[in-house]
Coordinates of C-alpha atoms in Angstrom, one line a residue:
Chain G
M1 CA 326.0 1.4 29.3
S2 CA 324.0 4.2 28.0
D3 CA 322.6 2.0 25.2
I4 CA 320.7 0.2 27.9
V5 CA 319.6 3.5 29.5
L6 CA 318.4 4.9 26.1
S7 CA 316.2 1.8 25.5
R8 CA 314.3 2.1 28.7
P9 CA 310.7 3.1 28.4
V10 CA 311.1 6.3 30.4
P11 CA 314.7 7.6 30.0
V12 CA 314.8 9.9 33.0
T13 CA 318.6 10.1 33.1
T14 CA 319.1 11.5 29.7
E15 CA 318.2 14.6 27.7
P16 CA 315.3 14.9 25.3
P17 CA 316.2 13.5 21.8
L18 CA 316.2 17.0 20.2
A19 CA 318.7 18.3 22.9
R20 CA 320.8 15.2 22.3
A21 CA 320.9 15.7 18.6
L22 CA 321.8 19.4 19.1
L23 CA 324.6 18.6 21.5
V24 CA 326.1 15.9 19.3
G25 CA 325.9 18.2 16.3
L26 CA 327.5 21.0 18.2
A27 CA 330.3 18.7 19.4
I28 CA 331.0 17.4 15.8
L29 CA 330.9 20.9 14.4
F30 CA 333.3 22.2 17.0
V31 CA 335.7 19.4 16.5
A32 CA 335.5 19.8 12.7
I33 CA 336.2 23.5 12.8
F34 CA 338.8 23.6 15.5
L35 CA 340.6 20.3 15.0
F36 CA 340.0 18.7 11.6
A37 CA 340.1 21.8 9.5
P38 CA 343.6 22.8 10.6
L39 CA 344.8 19.3 10.2
A40 CA 343.4 19.0 6.7
T41 CA 344.9 22.3 5.8
V42 CA 348.4 21.1 6.6
F43 CA 348.1 18.3 4.0
A44 CA 346.2 20.4 1.5
E45 CA 348.8 23.1 1.5
A46 CA 351.7 20.6 1.4
L47 CA 350.1 19.1 -1.7
A48 CA 349.4 22.5 -3.3
Q49 CA 352.0 21.6 -6.0
G50 CA 351.4 17.9 -6.0
W51 CA 353.6 15.1 -4.8
R52 CA 356.5 16.5 -6.8
G53 CA 356.4 19.7 -4.7
M54 CA 356.5 17.7 -1.5
I55 CA 359.4 15.5 -2.7
A56 CA 361.3 18.6 -3.8
A57 CA 360.7 20.2 -0.4
L58 CA 361.9 17.1 1.4
S59 CA 365.1 16.9 -0.7
L60 CA 366.1 20.5 0.4
P61 CA 369.3 20.2 2.4
D62 CA 367.9 22.4 5.1
A63 CA 364.9 20.2 5.5
Q64 CA 367.0 17.1 5.7
A65 CA 369.3 18.6 8.2
A66 CA 366.3 19.7 10.3
I67 CA 364.9 16.1 10.2
R68 CA 368.2 14.7 11.2
M69 CA 368.5 17.2 14.1
T70 CA 365.0 16.5 15.4
L71 CA 365.6 12.7 15.2
S72 CA 368.9 13.0 17.0
I73 CA 367.4 15.1 19.8
A74 CA 364.5 12.7 20.3
V75 CA 366.8 9.6 20.3
I76 CA 368.7 11.1 23.2
A77 CA 366.0 13.1 25.1
V78 CA 363.3 10.4 25.2
P79 CA 365.5 7.6 26.8
L80 CA 366.9 10.1 29.3
N81 CA 363.4 11.1 30.1
A82 CA 362.3 7.5 30.5
V83 CA 365.2 6.8 32.8
F84 CA 364.3 9.8 34.9
G85 CA 360.6 8.9 34.9
I86 CA 361.3 5.3 36.1
A87 CA 363.8 6.5 38.8
A88 CA 361.4 9.2 40.0
A89 CA 358.4 6.9 40.0
W90 CA 360.3 4.1 41.8
A91 CA 361.5 6.5 44.6
I92 CA 358.1 8.2 44.9
A93 CA 355.8 5.2 44.6
K94 CA 357.7 2.5 46.5
F95 CA 359.1 4.6 49.4
D96 CA 357.7 7.0 52.0
F97 CA 359.8 10.0 52.6
R98 CA 359.4 13.6 53.7
G99 CA 358.9 16.2 51.0
K100 CA 357.3 13.7 48.5
A101 CA 354.4 16.0 47.6
F102 CA 356.9 18.9 47.1
L103 CA 359.0 16.7 44.8
I104 CA 356.0 15.8 42.7
T105 CA 355.1 19.5 42.4
L106 CA 358.7 20.3 41.2
I107 CA 358.5 17.5 38.6
D108 CA 355.2 19.0 37.3
L109 CA 356.6 22.5 37.3
P110 CA 357.7 22.5 33.6
F111 CA 354.1 22.0 32.5
S112 CA 353.2 25.5 33.7
V113 CA 356.3 27.3 32.6
S114 CA 356.1 29.0 29.2
P115 CA 358.5 27.2 26.7
V116 CA 359.9 30.6 25.8
V117 CA 360.7 31.2 29.4
A118 CA 362.4 27.8 29.6
G119 CA 364.6 28.7 26.7
L120 CA 365.3 32.1 28.2
M121 CA 366.5 30.3 31.4
L122 CA 369.0 28.2 29.5
V123 CA 370.3 31.2 27.6
L124 CA 370.7 33.1 30.9
L125 CA 372.5 30.1 32.5
F126 CA 374.8 29.1 29.7
G127 CA 374.8 32.1 27.4
A128 CA 377.9 34.3 26.7
N129 CA 376.6 36.9 29.1
S130 CA 376.7 34.7 32.2
S131 CA 379.9 33.8 34.2
L132 CA 379.3 30.1 33.5
G133 CA 378.9 30.9 29.8
V134 CA 382.2 32.8 29.8
W135 CA 384.0 29.9 31.5
L136 CA 382.4 27.4 29.0
M137 CA 383.5 29.6 26.1
A138 CA 387.1 29.7 27.4
H139 CA 387.0 25.9 27.4
D140 CA 385.4 25.8 24.0
I141 CA 382.3 24.1 25.2
R142 CA 379.2 25.3 23.3
I143 CA 375.7 24.8 24.9
V144 CA 373.6 27.6 23.8
F145 CA 373.0 27.8 20.0
A146 CA 374.3 24.2 19.8
F147 CA 373.1 20.6 20.3
P148 CA 373.4 20.4 24.1
G149 CA 371.2 23.5 24.5
I150 CA 368.5 22.1 22.3
L151 CA 368.7 18.8 24.2
L152 CA 368.4 20.6 27.6
A153 CA 365.4 22.7 26.3
T154 CA 363.7 19.5 25.1
L155 CA 364.4 17.7 28.4
F156 CA 362.9 20.7 30.3
V157 CA 359.6 20.8 28.4
T158 CA 359.2 17.0 28.3
F159 CA 360.3 16.5 31.9
P160 CA 357.1 15.4 33.6
F161 CA 355.7 13.2 30.8
V162 CA 357.0 9.7 31.8
A163 CA 357.1 10.3 35.5
R164 CA 353.5 11.6 35.6
E165 CA 352.3 8.5 33.8
L166 CA 354.2 6.1 35.9
I167 CA 353.7 7.5 39.4
P168 CA 350.0 6.9 39.8
V169 CA 350.2 3.4 38.2
M170 CA 353.1 2.3 40.5
I171 CA 351.4 3.8 43.6
E172 CA 348.3 1.8 42.8
Q173 CA 350.2 -1.4 42.2
G174 CA 351.9 -1.1 45.6
R175 CA 355.0 -2.9 46.6
T176 CA 353.8 -6.4 47.7
E177 CA 354.9 -8.1 44.4
E178 CA 358.4 -6.6 44.7
E179 CA 358.6 -7.7 48.4
A180 CA 357.5 -11.2 47.4
A181 CA 360.3 -11.4 44.8
L182 CA 362.9 -10.1 47.2
T183 CA 361.7 -12.6 49.8
L184 CA 362.2 -15.4 47.3
G185 CA 365.8 -14.3 46.9
A186 CA 365.7 -12.2 43.7
S187 CA 368.2 -9.3 43.6
G188 CA 367.0 -5.7 43.4
W189 CA 367.7 -5.4 39.6
R190 CA 366.1 -8.8 38.9
T191 CA 363.0 -7.8 40.8
F192 CA 362.8 -4.6 38.8
F193 CA 363.2 -6.3 35.4
T194 CA 361.0 -9.3 36.0
V195 CA 358.4 -7.9 38.3
T196 CA 358.1 -4.1 38.1
L197 CA 358.9 -3.5 34.5
P198 CA 356.3 -5.9 33.1
N199 CA 353.7 -4.3 35.3
I200 CA 354.4 -0.8 34.1
R201 CA 355.3 -1.5 30.5
W202 CA 352.1 -0.1 28.9
A203 CA 352.1 2.9 31.1
L204 CA 355.8 3.4 30.3
L205 CA 355.1 3.1 26.5
Y206 CA 352.2 5.6 26.9
G207 CA 354.5 8.1 28.6
V208 CA 357.3 7.6 26.1
L209 CA 354.9 8.1 23.2
L210 CA 353.7 11.4 24.5
C211 CA 357.2 12.4 25.5
N212 CA 358.4 11.7 22.0
A213 CA 355.6 13.7 20.3
R214 CA 356.5 16.7 22.4
A215 CA 360.3 16.2 22.0
M216 CA 360.0 16.2 18.2
G217 CA 357.4 19.0 18.1
E218 CA 358.8 21.5 20.7
F219 CA 359.1 24.9 19.2
G220 CA 359.2 27.8 21.7
A221 CA 362.0 26.6 23.9
V222 CA 364.1 25.2 21.1
A223 CA 363.6 28.4 19.0
V224 CA 365.1 30.5 21.8
V225 CA 368.0 28.2 22.6
S226 CA 369.0 26.9 19.2
G227 CA 369.5 30.3 17.5
K228 CA 367.8 28.6 14.5
I229 CA 371.0 28.2 12.4
R230 CA 370.0 26.6 9.1
G231 CA 371.6 23.2 8.5
E232 CA 373.2 23.3 12.0
T233 CA 370.8 23.8 14.9
A234 CA 367.4 24.1 13.1
T235 CA 364.9 21.4 14.1
M236 CA 361.9 20.5 12.1
P237 CA 359.5 22.9 13.9
T238 CA 361.9 25.8 13.7
M239 CA 362.6 25.0 10.1
V240 CA 358.8 25.1 9.4
E241 CA 358.8 28.6 10.8
M242 CA 361.7 29.8 8.7
F243 CA 360.3 28.3 5.5
F244 CA 356.9 29.8 6.3
N245 CA 358.3 33.3 7.0
E246 CA 360.2 33.1 3.7
Y247 CA 356.9 32.4 1.9
L248 CA 358.1 28.9 1.0
S249 CA 354.7 27.6 1.7
V250 CA 355.0 24.2 0.2
A251 CA 358.3 23.5 1.9
A252 CA 356.9 24.7 5.3
F253 CA 353.7 22.6 5.0
T254 CA 355.6 19.6 3.7
L255 CA 357.8 19.5 6.8
A256 CA 354.7 20.3 8.8
S257 CA 352.8 17.4 7.3
V258 CA 355.6 15.0 8.3
L259 CA 355.2 16.3 11.8
A260 CA 351.4 15.9 11.5
M261 CA 351.8 12.3 10.3
L262 CA 353.8 11.7 13.4
A263 CA 351.1 13.3 15.5
L264 CA 348.5 11.1 13.9
L265 CA 350.6 8.0 14.5
T266 CA 351.0 9.0 18.1
L267 CA 347.3 9.5 18.5
L268 CA 346.6 6.1 16.9
L269 CA 349.0 4.2 19.1
K270 CA 347.8 6.1 22.2
S271 CA 344.2 5.2 21.4
L272 CA 345.1 1.6 20.9
L273 CA 346.9 1.6 24.3
E274 CA 343.9 3.2 25.9
W275 CA 341.4 0.6 24.4
R276 CA 343.6 -2.4 25.0
H277 CA 345.2 -1.7 28.3
A278 CA 343.1 1.0 30.0
D279 CA 343.3 -0.8 33.3
L280 CA 347.1 -0.5 33.3
L281 CA 347.2 3.2 32.5
A282 CA 346.9 6.2 34.7
A283 CA 343.7 7.0 32.8
T284 CA 342.2 9.2 35.4
C285 CA 345.4 11.3 35.6
R286 CA 345.7 11.7 31.8
H287 CA 347.1 15.0 30.8
Chain B
M1 CA 372.5 9.0 53.7
K2 CA 370.7 12.0 55.1
A3 CA 367.7 11.1 52.9
A4 CA 367.6 7.6 54.5
L5 CA 366.9 9.3 57.9
L6 CA 364.0 11.2 56.5
R7 CA 362.2 8.2 55.1
A8 CA 360.2 5.3 56.5
P9 CA 362.1 1.9 56.5
S10 CA 361.3 -0.3 53.5
P11 CA 362.6 -3.7 52.5
L12 CA 362.9 -2.6 48.9
P13 CA 366.3 -1.6 47.6
G14 CA 367.3 1.2 45.2
F15 CA 366.0 4.2 47.1
G16 CA 369.4 5.9 47.0
L17 CA 369.9 5.2 43.3
S18 CA 366.5 6.2 42.1
F19 CA 366.1 9.2 44.3
G20 CA 369.6 10.2 43.3
I21 CA 369.0 10.0 39.6
A22 CA 365.6 11.8 40.0
L23 CA 367.1 14.6 42.1
A24 CA 370.2 15.0 39.9
M25 CA 368.2 15.3 36.7
L26 CA 365.6 17.6 38.4
S27 CA 368.4 19.8 39.5
I28 CA 370.2 20.0 36.2
V29 CA 367.2 20.2 33.9
V30 CA 364.7 22.2 35.9
L31 CA 366.0 23.8 39.1
L32 CA 369.4 25.1 37.9
P33 CA 367.8 27.0 34.9
I34 CA 365.0 28.4 37.2
G35 CA 367.7 29.4 39.6
A36 CA 369.6 31.1 36.8
L37 CA 366.5 33.2 35.9
L38 CA 365.7 34.1 39.5
G39 CA 369.4 34.8 40.3
R40 CA 369.6 37.1 37.3
G41 CA 366.6 38.9 38.7
L42 CA 368.3 39.3 42.1
M43 CA 371.4 40.7 40.4
I44 CA 369.3 43.2 38.5
G45 CA 367.5 44.3 41.6
P46 CA 363.7 44.7 42.2
A47 CA 363.6 48.4 41.4
E48 CA 365.3 47.9 38.0
L49 CA 363.1 44.9 37.3
W50 CA 360.0 46.8 38.0
G51 CA 361.2 49.6 35.8
M52 CA 361.7 47.2 32.9
V53 CA 358.3 45.5 33.3
N54 CA 356.4 48.8 34.0
T55 CA 356.4 50.0 30.4
R56 CA 353.4 50.3 28.2
R57 CA 354.6 47.7 25.7
V58 CA 355.4 45.0 28.4
W59 CA 352.1 45.7 30.2
S60 CA 350.0 45.4 27.1
A61 CA 351.9 42.2 26.1
L62 CA 351.3 40.6 29.5
A63 CA 347.7 41.8 29.6
L64 CA 347.1 40.4 26.1
S65 CA 348.6 37.0 27.0
F66 CA 346.5 36.8 30.1
R67 CA 343.3 38.2 28.6
A68 CA 343.4 36.0 25.5
A69 CA 344.2 33.0 27.6
L70 CA 341.2 33.8 29.9
I71 CA 338.8 34.2 27.0
A72 CA 340.0 31.1 25.2
S73 CA 339.8 29.0 28.4
L74 CA 336.3 30.2 29.2
F75 CA 335.3 29.2 25.7
N76 CA 336.9 25.8 26.2
L77 CA 335.2 25.5 29.6
V78 CA 331.8 25.6 27.9
F79 CA 332.6 23.6 24.7
G80 CA 334.9 21.2 26.6
L81 CA 332.0 20.3 28.9
V82 CA 329.7 19.8 26.0
L83 CA 332.3 17.6 24.2
A84 CA 333.1 15.6 27.3
W85 CA 329.4 15.1 28.1
V86 CA 328.6 14.0 24.5
L87 CA 331.6 11.6 24.4
V88 CA 330.6 9.9 27.6
R89 CA 326.8 9.9 27.5
Y90 CA 325.8 9.5 23.9
R91 CA 326.5 6.8 21.3
F92 CA 326.8 8.1 17.8
W93 CA 328.7 7.4 14.6
G94 CA 332.3 8.6 14.8
R95 CA 332.4 9.0 18.5
R96 CA 335.7 7.1 18.9
L97 CA 337.3 9.2 16.2
I98 CA 336.3 12.4 17.9
D99 CA 337.4 11.0 21.2
A100 CA 340.9 10.3 19.8
A101 CA 341.0 13.6 18.0
V102 CA 340.5 15.6 21.2
D103 CA 344.2 14.9 22.0
L104 CA 345.4 16.3 18.6
P105 CA 346.5 19.6 20.2
F106 CA 348.7 17.6 22.5
A107 CA 350.3 15.7 19.7
L108 CA 350.5 18.2 16.9
P109 CA 353.5 20.5 17.2
T110 CA 352.4 24.1 18.1
A111 CA 354.3 25.6 15.1
V112 CA 352.3 23.3 12.8
A113 CA 349.1 24.3 14.4
G114 CA 350.1 27.9 14.0
I115 CA 350.8 27.9 10.3
A116 CA 347.7 25.7 9.6
L117 CA 345.4 28.2 11.4
T118 CA 347.1 31.1 9.7
A119 CA 346.6 29.5 6.3
L120 CA 342.9 28.8 7.1
Y121 CA 342.0 32.2 8.5
A122 CA 344.3 34.5 6.4
P123 CA 342.3 36.9 4.2
N124 CA 343.1 34.6 1.2
G125 CA 342.5 31.3 3.1
P126 CA 339.2 29.3 2.9
F127 CA 337.8 30.4 6.3
G128 CA 339.2 33.9 5.9
Q129 CA 337.4 34.4 2.6
A130 CA 334.2 32.9 3.9
L131 CA 334.2 35.3 6.9
A132 CA 335.3 38.4 5.0
P133 CA 331.8 39.3 3.7
V134 CA 330.5 39.2 7.3
G135 CA 333.2 41.7 8.2
L136 CA 335.0 39.3 10.4
R137 CA 338.8 39.4 10.3
I138 CA 340.5 36.7 12.4
A139 CA 344.1 36.4 11.2
Y140 CA 346.4 39.2 12.4
T141 CA 343.9 40.3 15.1
E142 CA 343.4 39.4 18.7
T143 CA 340.6 37.1 17.6
G144 CA 343.2 35.0 15.9
I145 CA 345.1 34.7 19.1
W146 CA 341.9 33.5 20.9
L147 CA 341.4 30.9 18.2
A148 CA 345.0 29.5 18.5
L149 CA 344.6 29.3 22.3
V150 CA 341.2 27.6 22.0
F151 CA 343.0 25.0 19.9
I152 CA 345.8 24.6 22.4
G153 CA 343.6 24.5 25.5
L154 CA 340.7 22.2 24.3
P155 CA 342.0 18.8 25.6
F156 CA 342.7 20.1 29.1
V157 CA 339.0 20.7 30.0
V158 CA 337.7 17.6 28.1
R159 CA 340.3 15.2 29.6
T160 CA 339.8 16.5 33.2
V161 CA 336.0 16.4 33.1
Q162 CA 335.5 13.2 31.0
P163 CA 336.6 10.7 33.8
V164 CA 334.4 12.5 36.3
I165 CA 331.4 12.2 34.1
E166 CA 332.2 8.5 33.6
E167 CA 332.2 8.0 37.4
L168 CA 328.9 9.9 37.9
D169 CA 326.3 7.8 39.8
R170 CA 323.1 7.5 37.8
D171 CA 321.2 6.7 40.9
I172 CA 321.3 10.3 41.9
E173 CA 320.0 11.4 38.6
E174 CA 317.2 8.9 38.9
A175 CA 316.4 10.0 42.4
S176 CA 316.3 13.6 41.3
A177 CA 313.9 12.6 38.5
T178 CA 311.8 10.6 40.9
L179 CA 311.5 13.6 43.1
G180 CA 309.9 15.4 40.3
A181 CA 312.9 17.5 39.0
R182 CA 312.9 18.3 35.3
R183 CA 315.9 17.1 33.4
S184 CA 317.3 20.6 33.0
H185 CA 316.9 21.1 36.7
T186 CA 318.8 17.9 37.5
L187 CA 321.6 18.9 35.1
R188 CA 321.9 22.3 36.7
R189 CA 321.4 21.4 40.4
V190 CA 322.7 17.9 40.6
I191 CA 325.3 17.2 37.9
L192 CA 326.9 20.6 37.4
P193 CA 327.9 21.0 41.1
T194 CA 329.6 17.6 41.0
L195 CA 331.5 18.5 37.9
T196 CA 332.5 22.0 39.1
P197 CA 335.9 21.0 40.7
A198 CA 337.0 19.1 37.5
L199 CA 335.8 22.0 35.3
L200 CA 337.8 24.5 37.4
T201 CA 340.9 22.3 37.3
G202 CA 340.6 21.8 33.5
F203 CA 340.0 25.5 33.1
A204 CA 343.1 26.4 35.2
L205 CA 345.3 23.9 33.4
A206 CA 344.2 25.3 30.0
L207 CA 344.7 28.9 31.3
A208 CA 348.2 28.1 32.6
R209 CA 349.2 26.5 29.3
S210 CA 347.6 29.3 27.2
V211 CA 349.3 32.2 29.0
G212 CA 352.7 31.0 28.0
E213 CA 351.8 29.7 24.6
Y214 CA 354.1 30.9 21.7
G215 CA 354.3 28.6 18.7
S216 CA 350.6 28.4 17.7
V217 CA 350.1 32.1 18.3
I218 CA 352.9 34.0 16.6
F219 CA 351.9 33.1 13.1
I220 CA 348.3 34.2 13.3
A221 CA 348.8 37.1 15.7
G222 CA 350.3 39.7 13.4
N223 CA 352.6 40.7 16.3
I224 CA 351.9 44.4 16.3
P225 CA 353.5 46.0 19.4
G226 CA 350.9 47.1 21.9
L227 CA 348.1 45.4 20.0
T228 CA 348.7 41.8 19.1
E229 CA 352.2 41.2 20.6
I230 CA 352.1 38.4 23.3
A231 CA 354.5 38.4 26.2
P232 CA 356.5 35.3 25.2
L233 CA 357.2 37.0 21.8
L234 CA 358.4 40.1 23.6
I235 CA 360.9 37.9 25.4
V236 CA 362.1 36.5 22.1
I237 CA 362.4 40.1 20.7
R238 CA 364.4 41.3 23.7
L239 CA 366.8 38.3 23.4
E240 CA 367.3 38.9 19.7
E241 CA 368.3 42.5 20.7
Y242 CA 370.8 41.0 23.2
N243 CA 368.8 42.8 25.9
Y244 CA 369.1 39.9 28.4
D245 CA 368.0 41.9 31.5
A246 CA 364.8 43.1 29.9
A247 CA 364.1 39.6 28.7
A248 CA 364.8 38.3 32.2
A249 CA 362.4 40.8 33.7
I250 CA 359.5 39.7 31.5
G251 CA 360.5 36.1 32.1
I252 CA 360.3 36.6 35.8
A253 CA 356.9 38.2 35.6
M254 CA 355.7 35.3 33.6
L255 CA 357.3 32.8 36.0
L256 CA 355.5 34.4 38.9
I257 CA 352.2 34.1 36.9
S258 CA 353.0 30.4 36.4
F259 CA 353.7 29.9 40.1
A260 CA 350.4 31.7 41.1
M261 CA 348.4 29.5 38.7
L262 CA 350.1 26.3 40.0
L263 CA 349.1 27.3 43.5
A264 CA 345.6 28.0 42.3
I265 CA 345.4 24.6 40.7
N266 CA 346.6 22.9 43.9
A267 CA 344.1 24.9 45.9
I268 CA 341.3 23.8 43.6
Q269 CA 342.3 20.2 44.0
I270 CA 342.5 20.3 47.7
W271 CA 339.2 22.0 47.9
S272 CA 337.5 19.5 45.6
R273 CA 339.0 16.6 47.4
R274 CA 337.6 17.9 50.7
R275 CA 334.2 18.5 49.0
I276 CA 333.5 15.4 47.1
G277 CA 336.6 13.3 47.1
L278 CA 337.2 13.5 43.4
V279 CA 340.0 15.1 41.4

């Protein structure tokens, strides 16, 4: 687009060349300082003692337990979130009912709640100092400082991800295709799996990708709820904090570099999706 | 079945099931915990709550969280606009890489960002050493907090403004030029007003996120009570002291700030939709 504009004899809809160069330079400098420098630091610090240091760090039992914990949380939290997102989007996009706008606001709510406050809520709800917590303790059910608490905290902070991606896409696609399928005699489930799901698969993948990145990387909410017990409830990000505070810099940055690789992979897949299937994503509602 | 009475008839099946799943998960994951916090607040009572919030340490923590978020979001407002403009309007080597990198703060775990920024700006880190002769200390000061929040908030402004710039109608710019306006005049009087709602939305989203940010800040902040101690950290400290009521009081204060900002964002969007029909 702008290539054409730039090659016009009198480019009235662009800035003078000097201003353009300055702005591009400013943008590149800004991104280099604020985004690329921290990212490079993660890998540089992890490699401070070479590959051996990284391998030694990764073979620490605490690090391995944290990796297992993070993977287990993501394996459960992301599918649950996807099911919720699909259900919420189906109800919101395909039906008209009262209170829809309010429901969307409630789904978005976790975006604006501090992760620490989210963790605090779960501690107050299930902790030993609440009546529910006392009852749970009497029945030997552990939620806070245990796996279920971390799972709930992760679900809270990732709650809007899939739904937010699917709702605009499904609203735009309307319901005529589903109605046609039903008219032709397909069952509700068959309609969903053969008509709706193929239509939303890229948007779903996009949402799942972002949800997974956040689920594996969540720190504040999990730090509060998990109690950060080494080898038991510590996740990768909380283990990064503990290593860092103990001046185990290489161990902290090695674990951090694994998370950074994951982030880069997420960005790569996300960019691929945006370039290939932009029309099937809620691109204007990107968050 | 009550839900069925409140909705328009539709030939599609599955409303009960999908609405039921959505509502059940919303209740368990989001509403019940929020209810627990607000319920705790009711049990403590407003006077007691106020007493626990109205201390110097809590006020300075809340003020710091808000002030630093405001400063970082204003910074992002300016540079986010420049970045979005450059990414949409100009073609240069590495544009796609930069476009993809803008989302890094969304994808990179906050704790990772936090330790990376600390290693960079600590007195013995590469940036810290470079800035020391100029007399600039960033790590373990409020400036460090701003920096972390600039990192966290950057994508919000860029990603809200970018699609609006893409949709801008060049005819208007041409008309403005034809009528004799200089380019700077067109930018200020024609383009900027169109972008204002998106800029405000992005600013508000960045602000909302930054106020509650924890992971990227605590490593670089130094966490000195009354000086560089942010509100979420104070909640964590109170919880570690098993002082649940005081933690709840600060939590409620922060939740109210979140609600207020959510309302502000909605208001901006309604206003902008009325004004120009864009998000």
